[in-house]
Amino acid sequence: NNDLEGCYALGVDIDASATSSWNTEQGFSPIGHQKESGLAGKFDGLGHTIRDLYINLSGKANNVGLFSRASGSNVSIKNAGLINVDIEGSSYIGALVGHLEHGATIDNCYSTGTIKAHAFYNGNNYCDGGLLGGLVGLSSRSTISNSYTTGIICGEGNSIGGLIGNSSNSTINNSYATGSVTGKFFVGGL
C-alpha cells in the first residue's frame, strides 16, 4: 500500500487462512483500497498461489479483491493463483481485482472459491450488488489472457459473470470460467 507503483513478486505460496479473523472479522483489506488508483505497478506470482483469502466487506464496500483497483498501461498482474477464496462486497468485486482499467493487463492467473455481492442502501445511495466476476469485477480498456475461474459467483444485482462482471472495450484471450453464476440481469457464464 505504501508504494503501489512498485514491482512485486511472490517467492512462496501463501496460506491466507488467518485473514478470516483480521479487522474485526472483515478479513483482508484489499491492496490499494484507500488509494485513488490502486495498483499502478507490476505483480508477478511466479506460479505461486494464495490460499483461503477471506474478505467480508459486504456492508458498503466497492472495489473489492486482492487488489481493489489496477489502473494504467504499466500495470501487469501475472502468474498467480487464488485458491478457495471467500470474498464478499457490494460492487466492483473480483477475486483478483475489483476494477481493472486504462490498459492494465492480467495474464496466466486463476481463482477458485466463492465470491458474492450484496445490495445495500446507506440512506443516500443504493448499490445493487453487481459488477461481480470470478476474476475481475469491471474491466475497462484492459486485457485478460490465459486465465480462468471456477467456483460460485453470486450477486444480488446486475452485471454478474464467471470471469468478468462487466467489460467495456477490453480484450479477453484464451480464458474460461466454470461453475455456478447467479444474479438479476446481465448474467453470463463468462
mmCIF file of N, CA and C in Angstrom, residues 8 37 41 76 92 142 144 150 155 161 188:
data_model
loop_
_atom_site.group_PDB
_atom_site.id
_atom_site.type_symbol
_atom_site.label_atom_id
_atom_site.label_comp_id
_atom_site.label_asym_id
_atom_site.label_seq_id
_atom_site.Cartn_x
_atom_site.Cartn_y
_atom_site.Cartn_z
ATOM 1 N N TYR A 8 6.479 -6.199 -7.743
ATOM 2 C CA TYR A 8 6.420 -7.179 -6.661
ATOM 3 C C TYR A 8 6.304 -8.586 -7.217
ATOM 4 N N SER A 37 -5.996 5.231 -7.273
ATOM 5 C CA SER A 37 -5.819 4.432 -8.480
ATOM 6 C C SER A 37 -5.557 2.955 -8.213
ATOM 7 N N GLY A 41 1.649 -0.570 -10.578
ATOM 8 C CA GLY A 41 2.926 -1.199 -10.892
ATOM 9 C C GLY A 41 2.746 -2.601 -11.428
ATOM 10 N N SER A 76 0.747 -4.695 -14.765
ATOM 11 C CA SER A 76 0.581 -6.089 -15.170
ATOM 12 C C SER A 76 0.505 -6.959 -13.924
ATOM 13 N N TYR A 92 -18.220 -3.949 -7.946
ATOM 14 C CA TYR A 92 -16.837 -3.971 -8.437
ATOM 15 C C TYR A 92 -16.034 -4.995 -7.624
ATOM 16 N N SER A 142 -8.860 -2.858 -20.969
ATOM 17 C CA SER A 142 -7.767 -3.670 -20.436
ATOM 18 C C SER A 142 -7.743 -5.026 -21.131
ATOM 19 N N ILE A 144 -7.205 -9.353 -20.564
ATOM 20 C CA ILE A 144 -7.084 -10.540 -19.720
ATOM 21 C C ILE A 144 -6.783 -11.709 -20.636
ATOM 22 N N THR A 150 -13.089 -20.854 -11.401
ATOM 23 C CA THR A 150 -14.051 -21.908 -11.079
ATOM 24 C C THR A 150 -14.691 -21.538 -9.747
ATOM 25 N N GLY A 155 -24.488 -12.768 -7.201
ATOM 26 C CA GLY A 155 -24.753 -11.363 -6.960
ATOM 27 C C GLY A 155 -26.235 -11.086 -6.866
ATOM 28 N N GLY A 161 -20.658 -12.138 -13.881
ATOM 29 C CA GLY A 161 -20.055 -13.066 -14.828
ATOM 30 C C GLY A 161 -19.078 -14.010 -14.171
ATOM 31 N N GLY A 188 -23.782 -13.832 -17.100
ATOM 32 C CA GLY A 188 -23.180 -14.728 -18.070
ATOM 33 C C GLY A 188 -22.173 -15.663 -17.450
#
